[in-house]
Each structure stands twice: as C-alpha cells, then as structure tokens.
PDB file of C-alpha atoms in Angstrom:
ATOM      1  CA  UNK A  13    -113.032 266.144  97.325  1.00 90.00           C
ATOM      2  CA  UNK A  14    -112.149 263.534  94.680  1.00 96.00           C
ATOM      3  CA  UNK A  15    -111.915 264.837  91.106  1.00 97.00           C
ATOM      4  CA  UNK A  16    -112.476 262.793  87.974  1.00 98.00           C
ATOM      5  CA  UNK A  17    -111.516 263.264  84.334  1.00 98.00           C
ATOM      6  CA  UNK A  18    -113.913 261.945  81.698  1.00 98.00           C
ATOM      7  CA  UNK A  19    -112.380 261.191  78.290  1.00 98.00           C
ATOM      8  CA  UNK A  20    -114.953 261.021  75.508  1.00 98.00           C
ATOM      9  CA  UNK A  21    -115.743 261.719  71.864  1.00 98.00           C
ATOM     10  CA  UNK A  22    -118.781 263.066  70.085  1.00 98.00           C
ATOM     11  CA  UNK A  23    -120.356 263.780  66.749  1.00 98.00           C
ATOM     12  CA  UNK A  24    -121.301 267.435  67.028  1.00 98.00           C
ATOM     13  CA  UNK A  25    -123.818 267.465  64.169  1.00 97.00           C
ATOM     14  CA  UNK A  26    -126.953 267.849  66.263  1.00 97.00           C
ATOM     15  CA  UNK A  27    -125.464 269.908  69.081  1.00 98.00           C
ATOM     16  CA  UNK A  28    -125.179 273.654  69.605  1.00 96.00           C
ATOM     17  CA  UNK A  29    -121.557 273.201  70.587  1.00 96.00           C
ATOM     18  CA  UNK A  30    -119.989 272.017  73.834  1.00 97.00           C
ATOM     19  CA  UNK A  31    -121.188 274.741  76.203  1.00 95.00           C
ATOM     20  CA  UNK A  32    -124.696 274.814  77.656  1.00 95.00           C
ATOM     21  CA  UNK A  33    -126.886 277.149  75.604  1.00 91.00           C
ATOM     22  CA  UNK A  34    -130.319 278.642  76.362  1.00 90.00           C
ATOM     23  CA  UNK A  35    -131.554 278.015  72.825  1.00 89.00           C
ATOM     24  CA  UNK A  36    -130.443 274.488  72.010  1.00 94.00           C
ATOM     25  CA  UNK A  37    -129.029 271.196  73.223  1.00 97.00           C
ATOM     26  CA  UNK A  38    -125.299 271.024  73.996  1.00 98.00           C
ATOM     27  CA  UNK A  39    -122.832 268.222  74.656  1.00 98.00           C
ATOM     28  CA  UNK A  40    -122.101 269.605  78.132  1.00 98.00           C
ATOM     29  CA  UNK A  41    -125.782 269.527  79.040  1.00 98.00           C
ATOM     30  CA  UNK A  42    -126.224 265.918  77.918  1.00 98.00           C
ATOM     31  CA  UNK A  43    -123.096 264.692  79.723  1.00 98.00           C
ATOM     32  CA  UNK A  44    -123.906 266.633  82.870  1.00 97.00           C
ATOM     33  CA  UNK A  45    -127.496 265.393  83.006  1.00 98.00           C
ATOM     34  CA  UNK A  46    -126.428 261.791  82.449  1.00 98.00           C
ATOM     35  CA  UNK A  47    -123.852 261.916  85.253  1.00 98.00           C
ATOM     36  CA  UNK A  48    -126.394 263.538  87.560  1.00 98.00           C
ATOM     37  CA  UNK A  49    -128.855 260.713  86.913  1.00 98.00           C
ATOM     38  CA  UNK A  50    -126.280 257.994  87.569  1.00 98.00           C
ATOM     39  CA  UNK A  51    -124.788 259.633  90.658  1.00 97.00           C
ATOM     40  CA  UNK A  52    -128.205 260.742  91.966  1.00 97.00           C
ATOM     41  CA  UNK A  53    -127.062 264.262  92.694  1.00 97.00           C
ATOM     42  CA  UNK A  54    -126.507 267.381  90.588  1.00 97.00           C
ATOM     43  CA  UNK A  55    -123.115 267.223  88.879  1.00 97.00           C
ATOM     44  CA  UNK A  56    -121.308 270.112  87.185  1.00 97.00           C
ATOM     45  CA  UNK A  57    -118.810 269.249  84.459  1.00 98.00           C
ATOM     46  CA  UNK A  58    -116.046 271.523  83.178  1.00 98.00           C
ATOM     47  CA  UNK A  59    -114.706 270.923  79.684  1.00 97.00           C
ATOM     48  CA  UNK A  60    -111.216 271.324  78.282  1.00 97.00           C
ATOM     49  CA  UNK A  61    -112.519 273.931  75.869  1.00 94.00           C
ATOM     50  CA  UNK A  62    -115.475 275.047  73.815  1.00 92.00           C
ATOM     51  CA  UNK A  63    -116.306 273.622  70.426  1.00 95.00           C
ATOM     52  CA  UNK A  64    -118.754 275.534  68.255  1.00 94.00           C
ATOM     53  CA  UNK A  65    -122.053 274.230  66.933  1.00 95.00           C
ATOM     54  CA  UNK A  66    -121.515 271.354  64.530  1.00 97.00           C
ATOM     55  CA  UNK A  67    -117.852 270.773  65.443  1.00 98.00           C
ATOM     56  CA  UNK A  68    -116.830 267.241  66.421  1.00 98.00           C
ATOM     57  CA  UNK A  69    -114.387 265.826  68.959  1.00 98.00           C
ATOM     58  CA  UNK A  70    -112.441 262.602  68.559  1.00 98.00           C
ATOM     59  CA  UNK A  71    -111.066 263.386  72.009  1.00 97.00           C
ATOM     60  CA  UNK A  72    -112.579 265.695  74.607  1.00 98.00           C
ATOM     61  CA  UNK A  73    -111.920 265.887  78.340  1.00 98.00           C
ATOM     62  CA  UNK A  74    -114.128 267.175  81.145  1.00 98.00           C
ATOM     63  CA  UNK A  75    -113.790 267.032  84.919  1.00 98.00           C
ATOM     64  CA  UNK A  76    -116.256 266.791  87.772  1.00 98.00           C
ATOM     65  CA  UNK A  77    -116.014 266.526  91.543  1.00 98.00           C
ATOM     66  CA  UNK A  78    -117.796 263.988  93.705  1.00 97.00           C
ATOM     67  CA  UNK A  79    -118.011 263.474  97.459  1.00 93.00           C
ATOM     68  CA  UNK A  80    -116.726 259.904  97.495  1.00 93.00           C
ATOM     69  CA  UNK A  81    -114.548 257.497  95.535  1.00 96.00           C
ATOM     70  CA  UNK A  82    -116.168 255.966  92.480  1.00 97.00           C
ATOM     71  CA  UNK A  83    -115.760 252.728  90.559  1.00 97.00           C
ATOM     72  CA  UNK A  84    -114.636 254.529  87.403  1.00 98.00           C
ATOM     73  CA  UNK A  85    -114.841 251.491  85.103  1.00 98.00           C
ATOM     74  CA  UNK A  86    -118.393 250.744  86.180  1.00 98.00           C
ATOM     75  CA  UNK A  87    -119.366 254.397  85.891  1.00 98.00           C
ATOM     76  CA  UNK A  88    -117.936 254.630  82.350  1.00 98.00           C
ATOM     77  CA  UNK A  89    -119.839 251.478  81.392  1.00 98.00           C
ATOM     78  CA  UNK A  90    -123.134 252.779  82.762  1.00 98.00           C
ATOM     79  CA  UNK A  91    -122.586 256.231  81.327  1.00 98.00           C
ATOM     80  CA  UNK A  92    -122.085 254.836  77.827  1.00 98.00           C
ATOM     81  CA  UNK A  93    -125.372 252.968  78.096  1.00 97.00           C
ATOM     82  CA  UNK A  94    -127.201 256.120  79.140  1.00 98.00           C
ATOM     83  CA  UNK A  95    -125.632 258.576  76.704  1.00 98.00           C
ATOM     84  CA  UNK A  96    -126.977 258.890  73.140  1.00 98.00           C
ATOM     85  CA  UNK A  97    -125.149 257.071  70.358  1.00 98.00           C
ATOM     86  CA  UNK A  98    -123.336 260.223  69.207  1.00 98.00           C
ATOM     87  CA  UNK A  99    -121.402 260.594  72.494  1.00 98.00           C
ATOM     88  CA  UNK A 100    -119.000 257.857  73.654  1.00 98.00           C
ATOM     89  CA  UNK A 101    -116.909 257.695  76.839  1.00 98.00           C
ATOM     90  CA  UNK A 102    -113.519 256.009  76.476  1.00 98.00           C
ATOM     91  CA  UNK A 103    -112.481 256.194  80.139  1.00 98.00           C
ATOM     92  CA  UNK A 104    -112.947 257.929  83.462  1.00 98.00           C
ATOM     93  CA  UNK A 105    -110.038 258.331  85.845  1.00 98.00           C
ATOM     94  CA  UNK A 106    -109.415 259.831  89.270  1.00 97.00           C
ATOM     95  CA  UNK A 107    -106.968 262.750  89.180  1.00 97.00           C
ATOM     96  CA  UNK A 108    -105.325 265.099  91.626  1.00 97.00           C
ATOM     97  CA  UNK A 109    -107.749 267.724  92.908  1.00 95.00           C
ATOM     98  CA  UNK A 110    -105.493 270.429  91.468  1.00 96.00           C
ATOM     99  CA  UNK A 111    -105.914 269.103  87.933  1.00 98.00           C
ATOM    100  CA  UNK A 112    -108.276 271.123  85.751  1.00 98.00           C
ATOM    101  CA  UNK A 113    -109.670 269.940  82.419  1.00 98.00           C
ATOM    102  CA  UNK A 114    -109.213 273.367  80.867  1.00 97.00           C
ATOM    103  CA  UNK A 115    -106.429 275.169  82.691  1.00 97.00           C
ATOM    104  CA  UNK A 116    -104.111 272.168  83.128  1.00 98.00           C
ATOM    105  CA  UNK A 117    -104.091 271.424  79.392  1.00 98.00           C
ATOM    106  CA  UNK A 118    -100.814 272.405  77.702  1.00 97.00           C
ATOM    107  CA  UNK A 119    -101.868 271.842  74.095  1.00 98.00           C
ATOM    108  CA  UNK A 120    -104.827 271.061  71.874  1.00 98.00           C
ATOM    109  CA  UNK A 121    -104.828 269.711  68.319  1.00 98.00           C
ATOM    110  CA  UNK A 122    -107.489 270.162  65.664  1.00 98.00           C
ATOM    111  CA  UNK A 123    -107.904 268.586  62.232  1.00 98.00           C
ATOM    112  CA  UNK A 124    -109.871 270.157  59.399  1.00 98.00           C
ATOM    113  CA  UNK A 125    -110.748 267.863  56.487  1.00 98.00           C
ATOM    114  CA  UNK A 126    -111.403 268.654  52.848  1.00 98.00           C
ATOM    115  CA  UNK A 127    -111.862 266.618  49.670  1.00 98.00           C
ATOM    116  CA  UNK A 128    -111.542 267.729  46.057  1.00 96.00           C
ATOM    117  CA  UNK A 129    -113.970 265.395  44.315  1.00 96.00           C
ATOM    118  CA  UNK A 130    -117.597 264.535  44.898  1.00 96.00           C
ATOM    119  CA  UNK A 131    -117.768 261.881  47.624  1.00 96.00           C
ATOM    120  CA  UNK A 132    -121.086 260.892  49.249  1.00 96.00           C
ATOM    121  CA  UNK A 133    -119.248 259.239  52.149  1.00 95.00           C
ATOM    122  CA  UNK A 134    -117.068 262.232  53.009  1.00 96.00           C
ATOM    123  CA  UNK A 135    -119.625 265.024  52.696  1.00 95.00           C
ATOM    124  CA  UNK A 136    -120.811 264.934  56.329  1.00 96.00           C
ATOM    125  CA  UNK A 137    -117.337 265.285  57.859  1.00 98.00           C
ATOM    126  CA  UNK A 138    -115.237 266.990  55.204  1.00 98.00           C
ATOM    127  CA  UNK A 139    -115.444 270.144  53.102  1.00 98.00           C
ATOM    128  CA  UNK A 140    -115.983 269.510  49.406  1.00 98.00           C
ATOM    129  CA  UNK A 141    -114.069 271.975  47.244  1.00 96.00           C
ATOM    130  CA  UNK A 142    -113.238 271.825  43.549  1.00 95.00           C
ATOM    131  CA  UNK A 143    -110.647 274.580  43.510  1.00 95.00           C
ATOM    132  CA  UNK A 144    -107.222 273.652  42.205  1.00 94.00           C
ATOM    133  CA  UNK A 145    -105.424 274.370  45.454  1.00 97.00           C
ATOM    134  CA  UNK A 146    -101.679 274.966  45.742  1.00 98.00           C
ATOM    135  CA  UNK A 147    -100.986 273.038  48.935  1.00 98.00           C
ATOM    136  CA  UNK A 148     -97.251 273.701  48.796  1.00 98.00           C
ATOM    137  CA  UNK A 149     -97.825 277.438  49.094  1.00 98.00           C
ATOM    138  CA  UNK A 150    -100.557 276.854  51.653  1.00 98.00           C
ATOM    139  CA  UNK A 151     -98.025 274.987  53.789  1.00 98.00           C
ATOM    140  CA  UNK A 152     -95.566 277.852  53.524  1.00 98.00           C
ATOM    141  CA  UNK A 153     -98.272 280.154  54.840  1.00 98.00           C
ATOM    142  CA  UNK A 154     -99.256 277.656  57.532  1.00 98.00           C
ATOM    143  CA  UNK A 155     -95.661 277.415  58.744  1.00 98.00           C
ATOM    144  CA  UNK A 156     -95.661 281.178  59.272  1.00 98.00           C
ATOM    145  CA  UNK A 157     -98.362 280.747  61.912  1.00 98.00           C
ATOM    146  CA  UNK A 158     -95.826 279.044  64.208  1.00 98.00           C
ATOM    147  CA  UNK A 159     -93.732 282.225  64.223  1.00 97.00           C
ATOM    148  CA  UNK A 160     -96.600 284.465  65.344  1.00 96.00           C
ATOM    149  CA  UNK A 161     -98.349 285.009  68.678  1.00 95.00           C
ATOM    150  CA  UNK A 162    -101.273 287.407  68.173  1.00 97.00           C
ATOM    151  CA  UNK A 163    -104.141 285.841  66.218  1.00 97.00           C
ATOM    152  CA  UNK A 164    -106.750 288.587  66.551  1.00 96.00           C
ATOM    153  CA  UNK A 165    -107.256 288.450  62.772  1.00 97.00           C
ATOM    154  CA  UNK A 166    -108.713 284.958  63.142  1.00 97.00           C
ATOM    155  CA  UNK A 167    -110.891 285.577  66.213  1.00 95.00           C
ATOM    156  CA  UNK A 168    -114.638 285.879  65.834  1.00 89.00           C
ATOM    157  CA  UNK A 169    -115.743 289.501  66.129  1.00 82.00           C
ATOM    158  CA  UNK A 170    -117.202 290.255  69.541  1.00 73.00           C
ATOM    159  CA  UNK A 171    -115.747 287.152  71.179  1.00 73.00           C
ATOM    160  CA  UNK A 172    -115.355 287.474  74.954  1.00 75.00           C
ATOM    161  CA  UNK A 173    -111.606 286.897  75.289  1.00 84.00           C
ATOM    162  CA  UNK A 174    -109.059 288.571  77.526  1.00 87.00           C
ATOM    163  CA  UNK A 175    -106.200 288.023  75.108  1.00 94.00           C
ATOM    164  CA  UNK A 176    -105.721 286.975  71.491  1.00 95.00           C
ATOM    165  CA  UNK A 177    -102.253 285.583  72.167  1.00 97.00           C
ATOM    166  CA  UNK A 178    -101.802 281.900  71.260  1.00 97.00           C
ATOM    167  CA  UNK A 179     -98.695 279.770  70.771  1.00 97.00           C
ATOM    168  CA  UNK A 180     -99.047 277.606  67.669  1.00 98.00           C
ATOM    169  CA  UNK A 181     -96.517 274.766  67.613  1.00 98.00           C
ATOM    170  CA  UNK A 182     -97.558 273.021  64.392  1.00 98.00           C
ATOM    171  CA  UNK A 183     -99.658 273.969  61.387  1.00 98.00           C
ATOM    172  CA  UNK A 184     -99.592 272.018  58.127  1.00 98.00           C
ATOM    173  CA  UNK A 185    -101.643 270.362  55.392  1.00 98.00           C
ATOM    174  CA  UNK A 186    -101.313 266.596  55.061  1.00 98.00           C
ATOM    175  CA  UNK A 187    -102.455 264.574  52.052  1.00 98.00           C
ATOM    176  CA  UNK A 188    -104.558 261.545  53.003  1.00 97.00           C
ATOM    177  CA  UNK A 189    -105.128 260.168  49.519  1.00 96.00           C
ATOM    178  CA  UNK A 190    -105.455 261.463  45.964  1.00 94.00           C
ATOM    179  CA  UNK A 191    -108.518 263.573  46.737  1.00 96.00           C
ATOM    180  CA  UNK A 192    -108.425 264.096  50.515  1.00 97.00           C
ATOM    181  CA  UNK A 193    -106.420 266.452  52.711  1.00 98.00           C
ATOM    182  CA  UNK A 194    -106.446 267.556  56.326  1.00 98.00           C
ATOM    183  CA  UNK A 195    -105.139 270.618  58.084  1.00 98.00           C
ATOM    184  CA  UNK A 196    -103.353 269.880  61.366  1.00 98.00           C
ATOM    185  CA  UNK A 197    -102.888 272.643  63.920  1.00 98.00           C
ATOM    186  CA  UNK A 198    -101.690 272.468  67.529  1.00 98.00           C
ATOM    187  CA  UNK A 199    -101.560 275.321  70.038  1.00 98.00           C
ATOM    188  CA  UNK A 200    -101.715 275.928  73.753  1.00 97.00           C
ATOM    189  CA  UNK A 201    -105.120 277.588  73.242  1.00 96.00           C
ATOM    190  CA  UNK A 202    -107.453 278.623  70.449  1.00 96.00           C
ATOM    191  CA  UNK A 203    -109.674 281.615  69.941  1.00 95.00           C
ATOM    192  CA  UNK A 204    -113.329 281.314  69.045  1.00 93.00           C
ATOM    193  CA  UNK A 205    -113.682 280.359  65.364  1.00 94.00           C
ATOM    194  CA  UNK A 206    -109.896 280.564  64.939  1.00 97.00           C
ATOM    195  CA  UNK A 207    -109.216 277.289  63.128  1.00 98.00           C
ATOM    196  CA  UNK A 208    -112.043 277.720  60.631  1.00 98.00           C
ATOM    197  CA  UNK A 209    -110.923 281.293  59.886  1.00 97.00           C
ATOM    198  CA  UNK A 210    -107.324 280.160  59.422  1.00 98.00           C
ATOM    199  CA  UNK A 211    -108.452 277.419  57.019  1.00 98.00           C
ATOM    200  CA  UNK A 212    -110.568 279.877  55.044  1.00 98.00           C
ATOM    201  CA  UNK A 213    -107.635 282.252  54.688  1.00 98.00           C
ATOM    202  CA  UNK A 214    -105.223 279.472  53.708  1.00 98.00           C
ATOM    203  CA  UNK A 215    -107.649 278.362  51.008  1.00 98.00           C
ATOM    204  CA  UNK A 216    -107.463 281.891  49.591  1.00 98.00           C
ATOM    205  CA  UNK A 217    -103.679 281.450  49.499  1.00 98.00           C
ATOM    206  CA  UNK A 218    -104.108 278.086  47.786  1.00 98.00           C
ATOM    207  CA  UNK A 219    -106.329 279.670  45.144  1.00 98.00           C
ATOM    208  CA  UNK A 220    -103.634 282.328  44.574  1.00 98.00           C
ATOM    209  CA  UNK A 221    -106.052 285.030  45.614  1.00 97.00           C
ATOM    210  CA  UNK A 222    -103.652 285.950  48.422  1.00 97.00           C
ATOM    211  CA  UNK A 223     -99.865 286.011  48.233  1.00 98.00           C
ATOM    212  CA  UNK A 224     -97.667 284.916  51.119  1.00 98.00           C
ATOM    213  CA  UNK A 225     -96.856 288.544  51.852  1.00 97.00           C
ATOM    214  CA  UNK A 226    -100.557 289.411  51.904  1.00 97.00           C
ATOM    215  CA  UNK A 227    -101.221 286.491  54.244  1.00 98.00           C
ATOM    216  CA  UNK A 228     -98.556 287.789  56.616  1.00 97.00           C
ATOM    217  CA  UNK A 229     -99.994 291.288  56.381  1.00 97.00           C
ATOM    218  CA  UNK A 230    -103.439 289.987  57.379  1.00 97.00           C
ATOM    219  CA  UNK A 231    -102.002 288.703  60.657  1.00 97.00           C
ATOM    220  CA  UNK A 232    -100.320 292.051  61.250  1.00 96.00           C
ATOM    221  CA  UNK A 233    -103.595 293.973  60.889  1.00 96.00           C
ATOM    222  CA  UNK A 234    -105.138 292.132  63.885  1.00 94.00           C
ATOM    223  CA  UNK A 235    -108.544 292.679  62.246  1.00 94.00           C
ATOM    224  CA  UNK A 236    -110.962 289.808  61.579  1.00 95.00           C
ATOM    225  CA  UNK A 237    -112.316 291.631  58.525  1.00 94.00           C
ATOM    226  CA  UNK A 238    -108.917 291.287  56.829  1.00 95.00           C
ATOM    227  CA  UNK A 239    -108.892 287.485  56.889  1.00 96.00           C
ATOM    228  CA  UNK A 240    -110.809 284.942  54.810  1.00 95.00           C
ATOM    229  CA  UNK A 241    -114.256 283.567  55.542  1.00 95.00           C
ATOM    230  CA  UNK A 242    -114.871 280.999  58.254  1.00 96.00           C
ATOM    231  CA  UNK A 243    -115.178 277.499  56.814  1.00 98.00           C
ATOM    232  CA  UNK A 244    -118.134 275.213  57.693  1.00 98.00           C
ATOM    233  CA  UNK A 245    -118.076 273.527  61.109  1.00 98.00           C
ATOM    234  CA  UNK A 246    -118.860 269.963  59.995  1.00 98.00           C
ATOM    235  CA  UNK A 247    -115.283 269.304  58.797  1.00 98.00           C
ATOM    236  CA  UNK A 248    -113.553 270.329  62.039  1.00 98.00           C
ATOM    237  CA  UNK A 249    -112.467 267.860  64.729  1.00 98.00           C
ATOM    238  CA  UNK A 250    -110.789 268.325  68.095  1.00 98.00           C
ATOM    239  CA  UNK A 251    -108.476 265.302  68.096  1.00 98.00           C
ATOM    240  CA  UNK A 252    -106.059 265.592  71.034  1.00 98.00           C
ATOM    241  CA  UNK A 253    -105.504 267.350  74.359  1.00 98.00           C
ATOM    242  CA  UNK A 254    -102.231 267.086  76.241  1.00 98.00           C
ATOM    243  CA  UNK A 255    -101.770 267.619  80.003  1.00 97.00           C
TER     244      UNK A 255
END
C-alpha cells in the first residue's frame, strides 16, 4: 500500500498539542479529518512526535497510507485550502512503505525563544524575562547535556515512557539581536516536557541560582523535582526533523 509523508507547519496556540485528545482540538485531528474529507475515506495519520499544548512547529512530518497512487501536488494544494490558516502544508511525497514518520526519524531540533525587554511583537512566540542572564555560563551547562544520556530529571512526572535515555547532539544559546536569544537543542528523541524543563533549569544557572556543579548534580539525581520549572509552551518550536 502506498505511503505518503506530509510536511507541514502550525501555530499551536489554539491546539491541545499534536495528539488527538478527548477534551480539546488537536493538530492531528484537524489534519486527519481534512485528509479524510479530500480522499473520501477515513485516513489515519501518524506524526513524527508529540508536541504539547501551545507548542508550535515550523516543520512537522506525518505519514498516512492510501490504497492508490495520489497526485501529491494537487492533494497538497487542496489540503491547504481546506485546512485552517494556522496549519500549512509545504509538500506531500510518496515514500517507501517501510518509512515511518516517527521511528525512521534520526534527529529532531527544537528552538526556544526569549527576549529581555518588553516587545509587543515578540510576546506571543517568545518568553519575556528581565533577569540579567549569564549566557556564557548557561552555554557551559548546555554543552554538558551532550555528554549525558539519561534525562529523567527533565521528564514530566508520570509520563508514559519506556526509557529516559536520549542522545543530545547539540545544545546552545544563540543571540539573535541585542535583546533576543534562542536555545537550540537537537537529539534523536525527546521526553515529554523535556526542552521546557531544560530551559527552566538553564535559566536558573543564568541567574546564578545554580552553579555548574549543581546543574550536573541535578541530572545525576534522575528526579524531576530536582530540576527547574517548566517554561511556558508558547516560545517553543519544533524546527527540523531528519530522516
């Protein structure tokens, strides 16, 4: 049976995350329903991962199977016209039936944005903070993440995961302009709430409320209660998935 990858982006503000939820609208539900309408048969879509409520994606991938070959350019065009304005399809392509949107992915990259001065145009997609943050020390702590493998300390309590092992290949803060920064992190997989918990803990390092040794010790405890608070979802973006 032919398999298709859908590449798309979305503003997660009004969604209860990627995965279908019983108590609110999700991106998966909207995409799945739209494809089912166009293809005139129920369609199940499988995403590359799960983003939490309010998290955005500059790049997301999902796959679906269909009984026959499709005109993927025409389908993408029609799908964009049917989807709401906060979800946009960039392309649809036929792939090998063994390809899987989630399990075939080898890495994912997230960006978390923050700004240090009041900015009415950044507030919806960036965290406003007025702390005098030490980004140099924060980057030293971030670099330590690439040497570790067990990130239980940054996993949401009660999350249904078989393992808390992840392989982080990059983690750093980048300055965008005088008042804006972003945290870049890439790994083969992420735990639920992991990036936002990492950012919250790094901010504690930047405020000099945690030393580098204390940051390292937090990872060693493997306890979520040891780490910093989870930062708001609106500043987090899934930006890349590699296969």
